[in-house]
Short mmCIF file of C-alpha atoms and ligand atoms in Angstrom, two decimals:
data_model
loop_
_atom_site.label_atom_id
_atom_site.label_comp_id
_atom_site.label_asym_id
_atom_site.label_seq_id
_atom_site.Cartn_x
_atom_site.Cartn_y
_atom_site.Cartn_z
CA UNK A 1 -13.83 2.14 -22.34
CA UNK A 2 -10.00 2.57 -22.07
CA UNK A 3 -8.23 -0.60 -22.49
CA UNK A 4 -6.62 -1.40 -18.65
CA UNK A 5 -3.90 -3.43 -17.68
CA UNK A 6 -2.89 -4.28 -14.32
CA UNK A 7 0.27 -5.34 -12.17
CA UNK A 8 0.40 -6.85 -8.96
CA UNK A 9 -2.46 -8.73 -7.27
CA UNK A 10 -1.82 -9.02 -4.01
CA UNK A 11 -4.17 -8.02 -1.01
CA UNK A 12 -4.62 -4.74 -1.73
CA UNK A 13 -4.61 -4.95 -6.15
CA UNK A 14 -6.72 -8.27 -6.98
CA UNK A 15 -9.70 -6.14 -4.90
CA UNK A 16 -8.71 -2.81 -7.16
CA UNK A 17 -8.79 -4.85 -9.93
CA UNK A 18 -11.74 -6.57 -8.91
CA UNK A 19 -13.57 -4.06 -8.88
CA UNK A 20 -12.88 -2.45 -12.07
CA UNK A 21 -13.96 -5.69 -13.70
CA UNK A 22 -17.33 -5.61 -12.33
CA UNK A 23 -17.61 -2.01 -13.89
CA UNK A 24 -16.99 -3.50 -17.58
CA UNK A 25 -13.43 -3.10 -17.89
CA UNK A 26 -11.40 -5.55 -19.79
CA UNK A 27 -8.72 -6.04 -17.70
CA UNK A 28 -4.79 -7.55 -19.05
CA UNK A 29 -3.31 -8.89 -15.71
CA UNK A 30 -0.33 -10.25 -14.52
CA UNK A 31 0.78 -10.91 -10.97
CA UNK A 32 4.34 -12.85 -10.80
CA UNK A 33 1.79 -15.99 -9.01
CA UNK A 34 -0.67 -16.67 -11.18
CA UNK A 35 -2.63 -18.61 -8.84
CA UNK A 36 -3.72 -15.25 -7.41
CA UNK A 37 -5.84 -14.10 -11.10
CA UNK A 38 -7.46 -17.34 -11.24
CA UNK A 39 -10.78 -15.02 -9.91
CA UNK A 40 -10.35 -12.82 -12.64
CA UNK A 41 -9.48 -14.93 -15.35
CA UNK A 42 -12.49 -16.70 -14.71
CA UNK A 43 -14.53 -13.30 -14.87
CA UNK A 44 -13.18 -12.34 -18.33
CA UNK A 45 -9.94 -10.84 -17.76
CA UNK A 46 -6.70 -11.67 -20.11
CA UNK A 47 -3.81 -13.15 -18.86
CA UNK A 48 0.00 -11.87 -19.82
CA UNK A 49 2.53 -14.19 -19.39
CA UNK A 50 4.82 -11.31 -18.56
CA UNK A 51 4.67 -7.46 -17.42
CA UNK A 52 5.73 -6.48 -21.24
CA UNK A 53 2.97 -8.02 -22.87
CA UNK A 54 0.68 -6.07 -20.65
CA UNK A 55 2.10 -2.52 -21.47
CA UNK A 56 1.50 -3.44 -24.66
CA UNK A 57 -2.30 -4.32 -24.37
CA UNK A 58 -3.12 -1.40 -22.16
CA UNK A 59 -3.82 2.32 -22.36
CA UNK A 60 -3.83 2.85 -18.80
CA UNK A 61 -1.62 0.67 -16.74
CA UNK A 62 -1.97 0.43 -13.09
CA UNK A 63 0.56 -1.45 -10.67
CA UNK A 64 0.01 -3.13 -7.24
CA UNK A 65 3.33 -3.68 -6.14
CA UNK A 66 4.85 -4.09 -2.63
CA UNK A 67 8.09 -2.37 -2.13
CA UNK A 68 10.28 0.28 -4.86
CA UNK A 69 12.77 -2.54 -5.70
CA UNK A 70 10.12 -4.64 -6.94
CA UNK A 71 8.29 -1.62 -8.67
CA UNK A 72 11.68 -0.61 -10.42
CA UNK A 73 12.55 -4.63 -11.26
CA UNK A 74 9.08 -5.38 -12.69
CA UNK A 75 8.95 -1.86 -14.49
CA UNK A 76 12.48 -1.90 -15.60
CA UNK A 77 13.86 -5.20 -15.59
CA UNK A 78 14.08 -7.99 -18.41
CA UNK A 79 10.50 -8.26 -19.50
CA UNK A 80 9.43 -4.96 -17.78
CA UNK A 81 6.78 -2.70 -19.19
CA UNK A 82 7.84 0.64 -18.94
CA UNK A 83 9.83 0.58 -22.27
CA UNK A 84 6.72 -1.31 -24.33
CA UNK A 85 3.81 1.10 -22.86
CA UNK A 86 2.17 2.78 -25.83
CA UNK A 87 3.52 6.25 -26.43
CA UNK A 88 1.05 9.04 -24.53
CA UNK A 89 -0.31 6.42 -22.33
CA UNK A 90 -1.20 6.40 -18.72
CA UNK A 91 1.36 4.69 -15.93
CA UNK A 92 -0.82 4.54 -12.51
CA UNK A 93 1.88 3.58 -9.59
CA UNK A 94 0.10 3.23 -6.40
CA UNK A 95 2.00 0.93 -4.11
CA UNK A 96 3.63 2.66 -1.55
CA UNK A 97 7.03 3.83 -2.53
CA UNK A 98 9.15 6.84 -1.19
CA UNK A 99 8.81 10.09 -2.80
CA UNK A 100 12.40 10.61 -4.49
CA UNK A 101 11.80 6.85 -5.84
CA UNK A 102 8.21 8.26 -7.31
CA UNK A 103 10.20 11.35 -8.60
CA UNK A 104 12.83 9.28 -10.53
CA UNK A 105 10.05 6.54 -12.20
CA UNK A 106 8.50 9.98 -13.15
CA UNK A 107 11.46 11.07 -14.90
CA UNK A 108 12.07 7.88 -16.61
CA UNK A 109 8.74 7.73 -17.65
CA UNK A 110 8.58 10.90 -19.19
CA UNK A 111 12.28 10.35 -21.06
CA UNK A 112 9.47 7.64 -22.77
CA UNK A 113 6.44 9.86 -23.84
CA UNK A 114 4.68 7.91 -20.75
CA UNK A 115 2.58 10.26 -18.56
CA UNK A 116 2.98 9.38 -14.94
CA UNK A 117 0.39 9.59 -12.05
CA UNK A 118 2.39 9.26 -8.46
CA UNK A 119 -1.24 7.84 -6.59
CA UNK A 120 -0.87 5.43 -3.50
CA UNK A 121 -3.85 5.11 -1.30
CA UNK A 122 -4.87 4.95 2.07
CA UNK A 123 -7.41 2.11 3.38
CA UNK A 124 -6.57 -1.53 3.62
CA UNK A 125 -7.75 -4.60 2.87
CA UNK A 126 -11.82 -3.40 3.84
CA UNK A 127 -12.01 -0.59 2.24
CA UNK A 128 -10.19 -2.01 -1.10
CA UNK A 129 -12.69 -4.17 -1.30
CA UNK A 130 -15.96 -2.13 -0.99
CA UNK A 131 -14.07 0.39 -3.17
CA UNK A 132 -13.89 2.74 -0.94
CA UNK A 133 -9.97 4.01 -0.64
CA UNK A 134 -8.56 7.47 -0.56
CA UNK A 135 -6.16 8.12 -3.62
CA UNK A 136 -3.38 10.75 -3.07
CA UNK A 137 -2.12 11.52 -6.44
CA UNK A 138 0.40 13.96 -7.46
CA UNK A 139 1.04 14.62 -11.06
CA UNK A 140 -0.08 16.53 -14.33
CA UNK A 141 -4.22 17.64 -13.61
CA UNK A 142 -4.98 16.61 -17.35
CA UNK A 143 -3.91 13.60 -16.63
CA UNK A 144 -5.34 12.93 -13.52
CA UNK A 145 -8.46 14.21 -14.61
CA UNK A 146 -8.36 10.96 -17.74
CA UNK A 147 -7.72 8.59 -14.97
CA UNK A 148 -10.26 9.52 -12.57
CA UNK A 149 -13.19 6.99 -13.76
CA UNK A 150 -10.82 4.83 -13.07
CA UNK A 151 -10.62 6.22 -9.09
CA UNK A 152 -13.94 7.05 -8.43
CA UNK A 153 -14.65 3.08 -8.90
CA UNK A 154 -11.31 1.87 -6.92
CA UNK A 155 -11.95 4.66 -3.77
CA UNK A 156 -14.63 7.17 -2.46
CA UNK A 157 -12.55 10.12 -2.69
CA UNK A 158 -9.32 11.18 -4.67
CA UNK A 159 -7.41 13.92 -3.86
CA UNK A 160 -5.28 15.67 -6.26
CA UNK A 161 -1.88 17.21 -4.42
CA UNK A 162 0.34 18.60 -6.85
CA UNK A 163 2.99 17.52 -8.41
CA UNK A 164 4.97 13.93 -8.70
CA UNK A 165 5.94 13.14 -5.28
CA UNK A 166 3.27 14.34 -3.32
CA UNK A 167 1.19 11.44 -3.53
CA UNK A 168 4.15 9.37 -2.32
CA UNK A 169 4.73 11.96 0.65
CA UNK A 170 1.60 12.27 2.41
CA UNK A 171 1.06 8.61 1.76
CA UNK A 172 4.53 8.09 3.61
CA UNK A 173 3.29 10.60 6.39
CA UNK A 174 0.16 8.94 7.30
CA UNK A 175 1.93 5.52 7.78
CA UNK A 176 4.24 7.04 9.54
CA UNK A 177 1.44 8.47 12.29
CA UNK A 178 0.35 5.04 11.95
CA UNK A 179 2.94 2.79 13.14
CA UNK A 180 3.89 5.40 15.64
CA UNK A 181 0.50 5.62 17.01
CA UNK A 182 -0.30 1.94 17.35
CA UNK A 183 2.98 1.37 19.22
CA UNK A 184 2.18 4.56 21.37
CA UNK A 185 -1.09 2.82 21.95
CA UNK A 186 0.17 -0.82 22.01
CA UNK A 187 2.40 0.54 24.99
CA UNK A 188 -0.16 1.69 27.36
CA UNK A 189 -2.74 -1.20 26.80
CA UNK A 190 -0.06 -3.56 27.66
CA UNK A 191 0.92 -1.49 31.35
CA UNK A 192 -2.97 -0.65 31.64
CA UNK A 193 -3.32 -4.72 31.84
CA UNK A 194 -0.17 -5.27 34.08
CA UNK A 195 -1.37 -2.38 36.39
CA UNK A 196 -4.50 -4.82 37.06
CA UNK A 197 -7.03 -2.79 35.03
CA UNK A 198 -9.17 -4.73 32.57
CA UNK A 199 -8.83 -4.60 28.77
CA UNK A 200 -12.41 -3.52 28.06
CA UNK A 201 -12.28 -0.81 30.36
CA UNK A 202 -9.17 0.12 29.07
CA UNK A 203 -10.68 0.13 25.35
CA UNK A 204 -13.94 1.49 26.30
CA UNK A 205 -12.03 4.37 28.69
CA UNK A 206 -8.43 5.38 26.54
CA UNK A 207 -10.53 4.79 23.08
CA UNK A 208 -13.14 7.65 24.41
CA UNK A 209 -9.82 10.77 25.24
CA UNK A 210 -8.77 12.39 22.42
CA UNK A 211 -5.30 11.37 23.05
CA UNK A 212 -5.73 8.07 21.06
CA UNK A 213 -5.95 8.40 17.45
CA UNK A 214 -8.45 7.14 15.79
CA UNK A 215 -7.78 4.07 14.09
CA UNK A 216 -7.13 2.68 16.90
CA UNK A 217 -11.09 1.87 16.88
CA UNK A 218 -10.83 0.35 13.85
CA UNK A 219 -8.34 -2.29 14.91
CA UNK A 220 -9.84 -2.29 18.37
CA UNK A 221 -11.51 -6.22 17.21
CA UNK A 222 -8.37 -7.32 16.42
CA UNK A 223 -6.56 -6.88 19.48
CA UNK A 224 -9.55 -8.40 21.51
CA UNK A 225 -10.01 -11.13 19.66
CA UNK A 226 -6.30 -11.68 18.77
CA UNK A 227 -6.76 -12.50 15.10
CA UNK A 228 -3.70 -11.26 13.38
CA UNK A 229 -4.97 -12.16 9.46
CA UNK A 230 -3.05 -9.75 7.14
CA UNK A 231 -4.99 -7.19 6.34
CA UNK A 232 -1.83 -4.84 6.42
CA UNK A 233 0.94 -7.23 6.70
CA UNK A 234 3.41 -5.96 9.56
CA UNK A 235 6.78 -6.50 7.28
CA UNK A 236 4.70 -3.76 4.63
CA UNK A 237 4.58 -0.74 7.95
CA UNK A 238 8.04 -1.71 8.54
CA UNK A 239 8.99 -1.01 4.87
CA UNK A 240 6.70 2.33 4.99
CA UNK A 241 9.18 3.16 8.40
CA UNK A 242 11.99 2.52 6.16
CA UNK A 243 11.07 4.75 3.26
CA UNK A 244 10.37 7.37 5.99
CA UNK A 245 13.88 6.73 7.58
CA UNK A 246 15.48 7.35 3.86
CA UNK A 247 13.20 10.09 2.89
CA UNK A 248 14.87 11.87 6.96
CA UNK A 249 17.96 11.01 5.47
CA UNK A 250 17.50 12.73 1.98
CA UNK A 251 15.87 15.81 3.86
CA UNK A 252 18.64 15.98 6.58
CA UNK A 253 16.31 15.93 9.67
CA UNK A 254 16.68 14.12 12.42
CA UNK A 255 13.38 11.21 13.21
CA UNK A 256 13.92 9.74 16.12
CA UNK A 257 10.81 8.38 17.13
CA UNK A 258 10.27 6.96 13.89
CA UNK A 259 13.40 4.91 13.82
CA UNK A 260 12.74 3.45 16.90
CA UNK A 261 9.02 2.75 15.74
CA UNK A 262 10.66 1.36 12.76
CA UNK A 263 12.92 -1.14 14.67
CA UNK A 264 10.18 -1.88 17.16
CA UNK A 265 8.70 -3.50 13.92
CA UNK A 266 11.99 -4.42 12.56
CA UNK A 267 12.47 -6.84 15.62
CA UNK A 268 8.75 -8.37 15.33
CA UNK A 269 9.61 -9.11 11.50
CA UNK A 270 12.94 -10.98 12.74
CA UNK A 271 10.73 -12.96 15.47
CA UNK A 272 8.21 -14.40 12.76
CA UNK A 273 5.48 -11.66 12.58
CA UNK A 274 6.25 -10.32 9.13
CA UNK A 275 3.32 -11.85 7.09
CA UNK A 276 0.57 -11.30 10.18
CA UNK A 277 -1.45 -7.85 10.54
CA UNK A 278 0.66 -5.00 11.52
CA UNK A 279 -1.25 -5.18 14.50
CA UNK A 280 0.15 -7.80 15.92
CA UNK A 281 2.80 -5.68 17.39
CA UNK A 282 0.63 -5.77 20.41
CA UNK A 283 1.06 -9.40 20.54
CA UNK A 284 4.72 -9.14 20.12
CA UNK A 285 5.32 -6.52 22.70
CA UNK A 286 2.57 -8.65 25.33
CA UNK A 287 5.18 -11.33 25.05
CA UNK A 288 8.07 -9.29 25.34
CA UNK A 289 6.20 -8.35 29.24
P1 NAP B 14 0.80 -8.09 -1.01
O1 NAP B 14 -0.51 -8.75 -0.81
O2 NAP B 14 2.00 -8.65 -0.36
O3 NAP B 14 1.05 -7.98 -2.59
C1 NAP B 14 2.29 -7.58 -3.09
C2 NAP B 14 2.32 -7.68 -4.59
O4 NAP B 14 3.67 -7.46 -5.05
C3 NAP B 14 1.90 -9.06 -5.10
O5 NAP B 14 1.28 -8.91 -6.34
C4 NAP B 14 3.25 -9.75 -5.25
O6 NAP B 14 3.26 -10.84 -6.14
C5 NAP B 14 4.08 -8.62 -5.82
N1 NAP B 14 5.50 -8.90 -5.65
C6 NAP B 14 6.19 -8.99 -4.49
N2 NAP B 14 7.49 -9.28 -4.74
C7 NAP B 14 7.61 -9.40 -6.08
C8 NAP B 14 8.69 -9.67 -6.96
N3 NAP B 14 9.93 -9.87 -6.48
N4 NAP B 14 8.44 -9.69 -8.29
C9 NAP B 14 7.20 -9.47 -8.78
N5 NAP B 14 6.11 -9.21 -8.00
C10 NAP B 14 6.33 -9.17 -6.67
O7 NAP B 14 0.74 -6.54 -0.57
P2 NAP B 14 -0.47 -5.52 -0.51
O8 NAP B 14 -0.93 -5.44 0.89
O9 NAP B 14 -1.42 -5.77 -1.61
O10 NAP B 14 0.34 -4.16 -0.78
C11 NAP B 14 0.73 -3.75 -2.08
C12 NAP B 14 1.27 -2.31 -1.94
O11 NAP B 14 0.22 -1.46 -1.42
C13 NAP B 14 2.44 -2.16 -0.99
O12 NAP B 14 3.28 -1.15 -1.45
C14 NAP B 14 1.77 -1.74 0.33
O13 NAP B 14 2.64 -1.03 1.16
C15 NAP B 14 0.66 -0.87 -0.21
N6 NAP B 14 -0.53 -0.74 0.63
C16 NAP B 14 -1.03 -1.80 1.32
C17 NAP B 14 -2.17 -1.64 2.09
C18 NAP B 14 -2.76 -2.76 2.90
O14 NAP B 14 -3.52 -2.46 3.83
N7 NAP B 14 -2.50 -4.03 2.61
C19 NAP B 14 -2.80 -0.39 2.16
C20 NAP B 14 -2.30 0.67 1.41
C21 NAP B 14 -1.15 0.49 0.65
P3 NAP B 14 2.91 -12.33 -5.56
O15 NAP B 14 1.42 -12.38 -5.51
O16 NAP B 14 3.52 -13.24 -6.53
O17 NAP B 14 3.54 -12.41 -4.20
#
């Protein structure tokens, strides 16, 4: 078995990571609060003290992270592992990133005989757990094809789009379709209730048309029983709106919608709801009646 190492443990990477432990992997961790490995420790897993000491313990290295400027810092920075990663080894990035940041961590990795898989995924904090994610990975097939053990036991399905970049892309679109569509959503629950009509029949009538997309049945429990525990904080679909905004920018299109999705959420995150579900936008707009 390859010799793993992984970066960044939050929500979404101590149940990757989890998960790759039960399947016999030896796993070198570090997450910047240790607090957050104590699970894994426990199970076996070796702790580095800093992201440098787990390039150099690792043949494939995954990382967790939340946002680009924390990717680049921990990758990068004093004590980062990019420039200690064994030559010819495997850097997984899947934290959602835009795609001309995925491009340029690409570039740099290859200036340093590092092969480079671009692979966010799709699911939250459920299907992370059960192992059941969808990985969107752009990059060389060879290498995809070395890291894909490593998939199949993190998600149910990878898909394999091309080169560096792509991953990032479609990763960006789907978010995109996903904060627009719960604010579409969020919108006509909220005058379906004013108008007098109840909630149920609102969920059991508007969930039913094809107009509403489907995740809204997903998160229908959460907006009926009003329990806003992070599975996807809302201050991460803001960031996803802003890597969208940038990658409109870099492509000279216009977005409009999705700017004023993205400072629907913007406003929430001022107002408090940053580390609650992205679904309590609902919430936030109900009070805004
Ligand atoms: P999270 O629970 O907030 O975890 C974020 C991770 O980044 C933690 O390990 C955190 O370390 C680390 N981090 C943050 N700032 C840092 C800094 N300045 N220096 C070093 N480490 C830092 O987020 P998550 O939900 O797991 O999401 C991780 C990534 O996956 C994000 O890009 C997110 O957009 C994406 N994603 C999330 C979901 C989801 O449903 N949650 C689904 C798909 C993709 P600490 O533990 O010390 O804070």
């Amino acid at each position: 078995m390859k010799k793993i190492g992984f970066i960044g443990l939050g929500i979404m990477g101590c149940n990757m990571a989890t998960n790759l432990q039960k399947k016999g992997y030896r796993l070198t961790i570090y997450n910047r609060t240790k607090e957050k490995a104590t699970e894994l420790i426990r199970h076996g897993a070796i702790w580095a003290n800093t992201p440098k000491e787990v390039a150099k313990n690792s043949e494939i290295l995954i990382t967790m992270l939340s946002t680009p400027e924390v990717v680049q810092e921990v990758a990068l920075g004093t004590n980062g592992f990019l420039k200690n990663m064994n030559k010819g080894s495997i850097w997984i990035n899947s934290s959602t990133v835009n795609p001309s940041f995925t491009v340029k961590m690409g570039v740099i990795a290859q200036k340093n005989h590092i092969r480079y898989l671009d692979a966010p995924v799709a699911g939250t904090r459920g299907p992370a757990e059960k192992g059941e994610l969808l990985f969107l990975v752009g990059g060389k097939t060879e290498d995809i094809q070395e890291a894909s053990p490593l998939f199949d036991i993190m998600g149910k399905k990878t898909l394999s789009l091309g080169k560096i970049g792509n991953g990032a892309s479609i990763k960006m679109l789907i978010n995109q379709l996903l904060g627009q569509s719960m604010v579409a959503f969020t919108e006509a629950l909220i005058m379906g209730e004013a108008m007098g009509i109840p909630k149920e029949t609102l969920f059991n009538v508007l969930l039913n048309t094809p107009v509403v997309a489907p995740v809204i049945t997903a998160i229908r429990p959460k907006l009926e029983t009003n329990n806003y525990e992070a599975n996807f904080p809302l201050k991460w679909i803001h960031k996803d709106l802003h890597l969208s905004s940038i990658s409109a920018y870099e492509q000279e299109i216009t977005a409009p919608n999705l700017n004023i999705t993205k400072e629907i959420f913007a406003q929430a995150k001022q107002q408090g709801y940053g580390e609650l579900d992205f679904t309590s936008i609902y919430q936030y707009l109900h009070t805004k009646k």
